[in-house]
mmCIF file of C-alpha atoms in Angstrom:
data_model
loop_
_atom_site.group_PDB
_atom_site.id
_atom_site.type_symbol
_atom_site.label_atom_id
_atom_site.label_comp_id
_atom_site.label_asym_id
_atom_site.label_seq_id
_atom_site.Cartn_x
_atom_site.Cartn_y
_atom_site.Cartn_z
ATOM 1 C CA MET A 1 29.454 107.336 151.526
ATOM 2 C CA ALA A 2 26.716 108.750 149.321
ATOM 3 C CA ALA A 3 27.585 112.020 147.596
ATOM 4 C CA GLN A 4 24.645 113.789 149.176
ATOM 5 C CA ASN A 5 26.011 112.988 152.651
ATOM 6 C CA LEU A 6 29.367 114.646 152.049
ATOM 7 C CA PRO A 7 29.976 117.787 154.148
ATOM 8 C CA GLY A 8 28.908 120.869 152.238
ATOM 9 C CA SER A 9 27.320 118.851 149.420
ATOM 10 C CA VAL A 10 23.951 120.487 150.092
ATOM 11 C CA LEU A 11 25.393 123.794 148.854
ATOM 12 C CA LEU A 12 26.430 122.106 145.617
ATOM 13 C CA ALA A 13 22.954 120.787 144.903
ATOM 14 C CA PRO A 14 21.009 122.778 142.268
ATOM 15 C CA SER A 15 18.245 124.924 143.736
ATOM 16 C CA PRO A 16 14.791 123.454 143.039
ATOM 17 C CA VAL A 17 13.028 125.244 140.200
ATOM 18 C CA ASP A 18 9.865 125.882 142.216
ATOM 19 C CA THR A 19 11.761 127.342 145.205
ATOM 20 C CA LYS A 20 14.146 129.622 143.370
ATOM 21 C CA HIS A 21 14.713 132.042 146.226
ATOM 22 C CA ASP A 22 14.486 129.720 149.210
ATOM 23 C CA LEU A 23 16.820 129.473 152.208
ATOM 24 C CA MET A 24 19.334 127.472 150.189
ATOM 25 C CA TYR A 25 19.511 130.237 147.569
ATOM 26 C CA TYR A 26 20.416 132.780 150.249
ATOM 27 C CA LEU A 27 23.034 130.440 151.741
ATOM 28 C CA LYS A 28 24.579 129.998 148.304
ATOM 29 C CA GLY A 29 24.579 133.761 147.796
ATOM 30 C CA ALA A 30 26.226 134.267 151.195
ATOM 31 C CA ALA A 31 28.850 131.591 150.482
ATOM 32 C CA ALA A 32 29.605 133.073 147.061
ATOM 33 C CA GLY A 33 29.908 136.519 148.661
ATOM 34 C CA GLY A 34 32.297 135.253 151.324
ATOM 35 C CA ILE A 35 34.458 133.497 148.746
ATOM 36 C CA CYS A 36 34.628 136.443 146.336
ATOM 37 C CA CYS A 37 35.485 138.983 149.050
ATOM 38 C CA SER A 38 38.074 136.761 150.719
ATOM 39 C CA ILE A 39 39.855 135.985 147.435
ATOM 40 C CA THR A 40 39.882 139.542 146.109
ATOM 41 C CA HIS A 41 40.867 141.296 149.338
ATOM 42 C CA GLY A 42 43.486 138.630 150.053
ATOM 43 C CA ALA A 43 44.989 138.912 146.566
ATOM 44 C CA LEU A 44 45.226 142.690 146.883
ATOM 45 C CA CYS A 45 46.757 142.611 150.362
ATOM 46 C CA PRO A 46 50.117 144.060 149.110
ATOM 47 C CA VAL A 47 48.315 147.054 147.585
ATOM 48 C CA ASP A 48 46.356 147.551 150.811
ATOM 49 C CA VAL A 49 49.565 147.427 152.873
ATOM 50 C CA VAL A 50 51.111 150.213 150.779
ATOM 51 C CA LYS A 51 47.862 152.224 150.727
ATOM 52 C CA THR A 52 47.621 152.037 154.521
ATOM 53 C CA ARG A 53 51.285 153.038 154.946
ATOM 54 C CA VAL A 54 50.744 156.045 152.655
ATOM 55 C CA GLN A 55 47.726 157.131 154.703
ATOM 56 C CA LEU A 56 49.555 156.704 158.006
ATOM 57 C CA ASP A 57 52.879 158.245 156.957
ATOM 58 C CA PRO A 58 52.543 160.227 153.684
ATOM 59 C CA ILE A 59 55.898 161.989 154.181
ATOM 60 C CA ARG A 60 57.861 158.754 154.312
ATOM 61 C CA TYR A 61 55.834 156.926 151.654
ATOM 62 C CA ASN A 62 55.632 159.651 149.014
ATOM 63 C CA SER A 63 56.674 157.838 145.835
ATOM 64 C CA GLY A 64 53.376 156.311 144.729
ATOM 65 C CA LEU A 65 52.130 152.736 144.696
ATOM 66 C CA ILE A 66 55.107 151.082 142.971
ATOM 67 C CA GLY A 67 57.620 153.198 144.838
ATOM 68 C CA GLY A 68 55.895 152.383 148.113
ATOM 69 C CA MET A 69 56.063 148.663 147.380
ATOM 70 C CA ARG A 70 59.764 148.911 146.572
ATOM 71 C CA LYS A 71 60.410 150.828 149.797
ATOM 72 C CA VAL A 72 58.552 148.275 151.928
ATOM 73 C CA VAL A 73 60.387 145.349 150.279
ATOM 74 C CA ALA A 74 63.795 147.059 150.552
ATOM 75 C CA GLU A 75 63.370 147.891 154.232
ATOM 76 C CA GLU A 76 61.365 144.942 155.539
ATOM 77 C CA GLY A 77 61.476 142.183 152.929
ATOM 78 C CA ALA A 78 58.870 140.897 150.497
ATOM 79 C CA MET A 79 56.848 139.160 153.221
ATOM 80 C CA ALA A 80 56.001 142.571 154.703
ATOM 81 C CA LEU A 81 53.595 143.021 151.788
ATOM 82 C CA THR A 82 51.517 140.157 153.199
ATOM 83 C CA THR A 83 51.171 141.753 156.641
ATOM 84 C CA GLY A 84 47.625 141.250 157.921
ATOM 85 C CA LEU A 85 46.781 138.658 155.241
ATOM 86 C CA GLY A 86 45.110 136.300 157.726
ATOM 87 C CA ALA A 87 42.907 139.023 159.192
ATOM 88 C CA THR A 88 42.122 140.299 155.702
ATOM 89 C CA ALA A 89 41.118 136.933 154.203
ATOM 90 C CA PHE A 90 39.074 135.788 157.214
ATOM 91 C CA GLY A 91 37.545 139.177 157.972
ATOM 92 C CA TYR A 92 36.390 139.792 154.436
ATOM 93 C CA PHE A 93 34.998 136.267 154.096
ATOM 94 C CA ILE A 94 32.721 137.053 157.041
ATOM 95 C CA GLN A 95 31.945 140.503 155.653
ATOM 96 C CA GLY A 96 31.242 139.149 152.158
ATOM 97 C CA TRP A 97 28.965 136.465 153.594
ATOM 98 C CA PHE A 98 26.708 139.038 155.224
ATOM 99 C CA LYS A 99 27.121 141.749 152.568
ATOM 100 C CA PHE A 100 26.384 139.833 149.357
ATOM 101 C CA GLY A 101 24.009 137.406 151.068
ATOM 102 C CA GLY A 102 22.251 140.312 152.774
ATOM 103 C CA VAL A 103 21.884 142.362 149.593
ATOM 104 C CA GLU A 104 20.358 139.382 147.797
ATOM 105 C CA PHE A 105 17.972 138.792 150.722
ATOM 106 C CA PHE A 106 16.859 142.398 151.161
ATOM 107 C CA LYS A 107 16.367 143.206 147.472
ATOM 108 C CA ILE A 108 14.414 140.006 146.777
ATOM 109 C CA LYS A 109 12.180 140.618 149.803
ATOM 110 C CA ALA A 110 11.635 144.181 148.570
ATOM 111 C CA VAL A 111 10.490 142.865 145.186
ATOM 112 C CA GLU A 112 8.183 140.345 146.843
ATOM 113 C CA THR A 113 6.691 143.132 148.972
ATOM 114 C CA LEU A 114 6.369 145.847 146.314
ATOM 115 C CA GLY A 115 5.721 143.715 143.244
ATOM 116 C CA GLU A 116 7.844 143.667 140.087
ATOM 117 C CA GLU A 117 6.480 146.874 138.569
ATOM 118 C CA LYS A 118 7.081 149.082 141.625
ATOM 119 C CA ALA A 119 10.392 147.371 142.323
ATOM 120 C CA TRP A 120 11.591 148.052 138.764
ATOM 121 C CA ALA A 121 10.647 151.720 139.094
ATOM 122 C CA ASN A 122 12.457 151.987 142.437
ATOM 123 C CA LYS A 123 15.355 149.599 141.872
ATOM 124 C CA THR A 124 18.052 152.184 142.671
ATOM 125 C CA GLY A 125 16.450 152.906 146.033
ATOM 126 C CA ILE A 126 16.152 149.174 146.706
ATOM 127 C CA TYR A 127 19.847 148.690 145.899
ATOM 128 C CA LEU A 128 20.791 151.549 148.234
ATOM 129 C CA ILE A 129 18.645 150.432 151.186
ATOM 130 C CA SER A 130 19.539 146.741 150.764
ATOM 131 C CA ALA A 131 23.246 147.548 150.610
ATOM 132 C CA ALA A 132 23.090 149.853 153.651
ATOM 133 C CA CYS A 133 21.294 147.252 155.783
ATOM 134 C CA ALA A 134 23.544 144.380 154.709
ATOM 135 C CA GLU A 135 26.757 146.360 155.172
ATOM 136 C CA THR A 136 25.823 147.592 158.651
ATOM 137 C CA ILE A 137 25.298 143.997 159.781
ATOM 138 C CA ALA A 138 28.528 142.879 158.100
ATOM 139 C CA ASP A 139 30.597 145.621 159.734
ATOM 140 C CA VAL A 140 29.758 144.418 163.239
ATOM 141 C CA PHE A 141 31.753 141.290 162.383
ATOM 142 C CA LEU A 142 34.405 142.949 160.200
ATOM 143 C CA CYS A 143 35.461 145.758 162.546
ATOM 144 C CA PRO A 144 37.529 143.694 165.041
ATOM 145 C CA LEU A 145 39.434 141.969 162.230
ATOM 146 C CA GLU A 146 40.069 145.237 160.428
ATOM 147 C CA ALA A 147 41.387 146.765 163.668
ATOM 148 C CA VAL A 148 43.916 143.927 164.026
ATOM 149 C CA ARG A 149 44.936 144.229 160.372
ATOM 150 C CA ILE A 150 45.552 147.971 160.531
ATOM 151 C CA ARG A 151 47.461 147.701 163.820
ATOM 152 C CA ALA A 152 49.653 144.980 162.271
ATOM 153 C CA VAL A 153 50.318 147.025 159.122
ATOM 154 C CA SER A 154 51.126 150.206 161.072
ATOM 155 C CA ASP A 155 53.387 148.291 163.475
ATOM 156 C CA PRO A 156 54.957 145.185 161.842
ATOM 157 C CA GLU A 157 56.339 144.077 165.232
ATOM 158 C CA PHE A 158 52.904 144.116 166.852
ATOM 159 C CA CYS A 159 51.884 140.493 166.297
ATOM 160 C CA ASP A 160 52.754 137.166 164.679
ATOM 161 C CA GLY A 161 49.372 136.469 163.132
ATOM 162 C CA LEU A 162 45.649 136.918 163.555
ATOM 163 C CA ALA A 163 45.240 135.002 166.835
ATOM 164 C CA ASP A 164 48.254 136.711 168.391
ATOM 165 C CA GLY A 165 46.972 140.109 167.267
ATOM 166 C CA PHE A 166 43.551 139.485 168.803
ATOM 167 C CA SER A 167 45.110 138.408 172.078
ATOM 168 C CA LYS A 168 47.419 141.420 172.300
ATOM 169 C CA MET A 169 44.712 143.951 171.378
ATOM 170 C CA LEU A 170 42.330 142.434 173.908
ATOM 171 C CA LYS A 171 44.916 142.672 176.672
ATOM 172 C CA ALA A 172 46.012 146.194 175.739
ATOM 173 C CA ASP A 173 42.713 147.863 174.856
ATOM 174 C CA GLY A 174 39.894 145.551 175.930
ATOM 175 C CA ILE A 175 36.845 144.815 173.790
ATOM 176 C CA GLY A 176 36.453 148.524 173.048
ATOM 177 C CA GLY A 177 39.766 148.521 171.208
ATOM 178 C CA PHE A 178 38.305 146.293 168.509
ATOM 179 C CA TYR A 179 35.516 148.816 167.892
ATOM 180 C CA SER A 180 37.444 152.102 168.160
ATOM 181 C CA GLY A 181 37.064 152.368 164.395
ATOM 182 C CA PHE A 182 33.432 151.277 164.194
ATOM 183 C CA LEU A 183 32.013 154.693 163.268
ATOM 184 C CA PRO A 184 34.725 155.306 160.634
ATOM 185 C CA ILE A 185 34.214 151.820 159.208
ATOM 186 C CA LEU A 186 30.468 152.482 158.951
ATOM 187 C CA ALA A 187 31.147 155.877 157.383
ATOM 188 C CA LYS A 188 33.517 154.198 154.931
ATOM 189 C CA GLN A 189 31.800 150.896 154.182
ATOM 190 C CA VAL A 190 28.114 151.870 154.104
ATOM 191 C CA PRO A 191 28.455 154.635 151.453
ATOM 192 C CA TYR A 192 31.004 152.450 149.646
ATOM 193 C CA THR A 193 28.681 149.460 149.478
ATOM 194 C CA MET A 194 25.624 151.561 148.609
ATOM 195 C CA THR A 195 27.554 153.154 145.738
ATOM 196 C CA LYS A 196 29.072 149.848 144.672
ATOM 197 C CA PHE A 197 25.811 147.945 144.285
ATOM 198 C CA ALA A 198 23.733 150.843 142.943
ATOM 199 C CA VAL A 199 26.340 151.890 140.353
ATOM 200 C CA GLN A 200 27.107 148.311 139.342
ATOM 201 C CA GLY A 201 23.407 147.577 138.891
ATOM 202 C CA ALA A 202 22.859 150.739 136.844
ATOM 203 C CA ALA A 203 26.004 150.149 134.760
ATOM 204 C CA ALA A 204 25.073 146.536 134.079
ATOM 205 C CA ASP A 205 21.519 147.527 133.082
ATOM 206 C CA SER A 206 22.949 150.170 130.721
ATOM 207 C CA ILE A 207 25.303 147.647 129.127
ATOM 208 C CA TYR A 208 22.495 145.127 128.636
ATOM 209 C CA ALA A 209 20.204 147.862 127.252
ATOM 210 C CA SER A 210 22.877 149.013 124.794
ATOM 211 C CA MET A 211 23.058 145.447 123.463
ATOM 212 C CA GLY A 212 19.284 145.047 123.448
ATOM 213 C CA LYS A 213 19.659 141.899 125.520
ATOM 214 C CA SER A 214 18.751 140.591 128.968
ATOM 215 C CA PRO A 215 21.031 138.384 131.111
ATOM 216 C CA SER A 216 19.041 135.294 130.127
ATOM 217 C CA ASP A 217 19.745 136.004 126.434
ATOM 218 C CA LEU A 218 23.528 135.907 126.842
ATOM 219 C CA SER A 219 26.070 133.199 127.525
ATOM 220 C CA SER A 220 27.708 132.859 130.927
ATOM 221 C CA SER A 221 30.970 134.281 129.558
ATOM 222 C CA ALA A 222 29.171 137.338 128.153
ATOM 223 C CA ASN A 223 27.392 137.916 131.469
ATOM 224 C CA LEU A 224 30.748 137.580 133.216
ATOM 225 C CA GLY A 225 32.132 140.306 130.954
ATOM 226 C CA VAL A 226 29.235 142.589 131.895
ATOM 227 C CA SER A 227 29.866 141.908 135.589
ATOM 228 C CA LEU A 228 33.572 142.718 135.242
ATOM 229 C CA GLY A 229 33.037 145.903 133.228
ATOM 230 C CA SER A 230 30.290 147.257 135.463
ATOM 231 C CA GLY A 231 32.322 146.224 138.496
ATOM 232 C CA VAL A 232 35.272 148.413 137.493
ATOM 233 C CA ILE A 233 32.979 151.432 137.071
ATOM 234 C CA ALA A 234 31.300 150.767 140.419
ATOM 235 C CA GLY A 235 34.598 150.199 142.202
ATOM 236 C CA VAL A 236 36.169 153.497 141.159
ATOM 237 C CA ALA A 237 33.005 155.433 142.085
ATOM 238 C CA ALA A 238 32.794 153.689 145.458
ATOM 239 C CA ALA A 239 36.490 154.278 146.192
ATOM 240 C CA ILE A 240 36.181 158.031 145.652
ATOM 241 C CA ILE A 241 33.015 158.314 147.784
ATOM 242 C CA SER A 242 34.418 156.388 150.736
ATOM 243 C CA HIS A 243 38.068 157.484 150.710
ATOM 244 C CA PRO A 244 37.955 160.193 153.437
ATOM 245 C CA ALA A 245 36.461 157.734 155.930
ATOM 246 C CA ASP A 246 38.980 155.077 154.844
ATOM 247 C CA THR A 247 41.821 157.465 155.696
ATOM 248 C CA LEU A 248 40.281 158.182 159.124
ATOM 249 C CA LEU A 249 39.854 154.447 159.733
ATOM 250 C CA SER A 250 43.514 153.790 158.956
ATOM 251 C CA LYS A 251 44.646 156.575 161.287
ATOM 252 C CA ILE A 252 42.292 155.885 164.226
ATOM 253 C CA ASN A 253 43.637 152.336 164.593
ATOM 254 C CA LYS A 254 47.232 153.576 164.823
ATOM 255 C CA LYS A 255 48.341 153.554 168.456
ATOM 256 C CA GLY A 256 48.031 156.995 170.042
ATOM 257 C CA ALA A 257 46.361 158.593 167.027
ATOM 258 C CA GLY A 258 44.138 161.565 167.864
ATOM 259 C CA GLY A 259 45.248 161.692 171.472
ATOM 260 C CA ASP A 260 43.193 160.469 174.415
ATOM 261 C CA GLY A 261 39.491 160.794 175.057
ATOM 262 C CA ALA A 262 36.285 159.717 173.361
ATOM 263 C CA MET A 263 36.340 158.258 169.862
ATOM 264 C CA MET A 264 34.546 161.234 168.279
ATOM 265 C CA ALA A 265 37.063 163.638 169.845
ATOM 266 C CA ARG A 266 39.933 161.551 168.503
ATOM 267 C CA LEU A 267 38.368 161.476 165.037
ATOM 268 C CA MET A 268 37.927 165.253 165.061
ATOM 269 C CA ASN A 269 41.555 165.717 166.115
ATOM 270 C CA ILE A 270 42.769 163.461 163.317
ATOM 271 C CA ALA A 271 40.586 165.238 160.742
ATOM 272 C CA LYS A 272 41.921 168.637 161.824
ATOM 273 C CA GLU A 273 45.538 167.450 161.779
ATOM 274 C CA THR A 274 45.190 165.804 158.372
ATOM 275 C CA GLY A 275 43.105 168.445 156.591
ATOM 276 C CA PHE A 276 40.101 167.937 154.310
ATOM 277 C CA VAL A 277 42.069 167.850 151.040
ATOM 278 C CA SER A 278 44.512 165.269 152.370
ATOM 279 C CA LEU A 279 41.656 163.144 153.729
ATOM 280 C CA CYS A 280 40.131 163.060 150.248
ATOM 281 C CA THR A 281 43.276 162.637 148.154
ATOM 282 C CA VAL A 282 46.168 160.986 150.040
ATOM 283 C CA GLY A 283 46.354 157.371 148.898
ATOM 284 C CA LEU A 284 43.387 157.807 146.528
ATOM 285 C CA LEU A 285 45.104 156.552 143.346
ATOM 286 C CA PRO A 286 46.264 153.225 144.798
ATOM 287 C CA ARG A 287 42.842 152.837 146.406
ATOM 288 C CA CYS A 288 41.071 153.424 143.061
ATOM 289 C CA VAL A 289 43.344 150.813 141.473
ATOM 290 C CA MET A 290 42.719 148.441 144.348
ATOM 291 C CA ILE A 291 38.947 148.938 144.653
ATOM 292 C CA GLY A 292 38.305 149.070 140.897
ATOM 293 C CA THR A 293 40.127 145.762 140.412
ATOM 294 C CA LEU A 294 38.699 144.271 143.585
ATOM 295 C CA THR A 295 35.075 145.162 142.818
ATOM 296 C CA ALA A 296 35.265 143.835 139.265
ATOM 297 C CA GLY A 297 36.765 140.625 140.625
ATOM 298 C CA GLN A 298 34.123 140.337 143.316
ATOM 299 C CA PHE A 299 31.165 140.557 140.950
ATOM 300 C CA GLY A 300 32.875 138.234 138.470
ATOM 301 C CA ILE A 301 33.722 135.614 141.099
ATOM 302 C CA PHE A 302 30.308 135.965 142.754
ATOM 303 C CA ASP A 303 28.488 135.193 139.505
ATOM 304 C CA THR A 304 30.879 132.313 138.738
ATOM 305 C CA VAL A 305 30.519 130.716 142.182
ATOM 306 C CA MET A 306 26.740 131.147 142.142
ATOM 307 C CA SER A 307 26.629 129.347 138.803
ATOM 308 C CA ALA A 308 28.904 126.597 140.116
ATOM 309 C CA LEU A 309 26.594 126.146 143.104
ATOM 310 C CA GLY A 310 23.608 125.713 140.804
ATOM 311 C CA ALA A 311 22.024 129.112 141.465
ATOM 312 C CA SER A 312 21.346 132.101 139.211
ATOM 313 C CA LYS A 313 21.886 135.636 140.530
ATOM 314 C CA PHE A 314 18.699 137.659 140.942
ATOM 315 C CA HIS A 315 18.174 140.471 138.415
ATOM 316 C CA PHE A 316 15.443 143.109 138.449
ATOM 317 C CA HIS A 317 12.925 142.512 135.688
ATOM 318 C CA ASN A 318 10.850 145.044 133.769
ATOM 319 C CA PRO A 319 7.367 143.489 133.745
ATOM 320 C CA ASN A 320 6.394 145.562 130.698
ATOM 321 C CA GLU A 321 8.932 143.849 128.449
#
């Protein structure tokens, strides 16, 4: 069989020079986004398990990240740290596909519409709007998987895997059960993603400017270092901005949380019970560790996979230089 007829080989073909940002470029960006999000979120599943337990039961899990891990392992075994791994890996592949692919699509279309000069002057706004649009689309697909993951983490006896969890939630709560956390996930993920891409872009530009170089002037390893460094900065900023909504999301998917009634009433009840300070601070340190590491890994893996697929990540260009 010819190499070009192998399944998926079209993604491995270099993008034609004269159609740099064609459909195949966006597919490669989406695939790279799915891969980087699935790998990073999956690898940090143990941290997320402990973070979620701390948010759901801060009195019981009150000894920090390492202490929380030890408590989970002592009481439930090491495999408990992988609870929800299937939902995490699959859900964040889908989310990463739409998020990274969407951001690439929206920002490139903005540049094509505005022109390079206006786009350069308004690049932060373009990052913010592109990220908000892409994340909103991605969350429609992520929310059901995140609901299953949180239910599994809060109740280890709930299900024996992703398919079993979906089946049980559907029977118990109907379709609406998968989207009970949709508003919190939007409130968490949209500001998170807007901050993540805008801060990472600004941090990367500052690093390149401090060196007096552009991405095309540096080696792939040097560009990878810029992606990792700017990713850490972006991840910590995004974690702090989105943490209150992350806490609400963890709690709303716990069975019985917030009482009965409409979702907004339940969210208000949870917020009142938890308190503003606790919403902003409980579980924040492990989340900063998780999101800082995760975001750096995502941008690093994204750039690496894009390069492996024969594509080069889009960067804003100052037409006056």
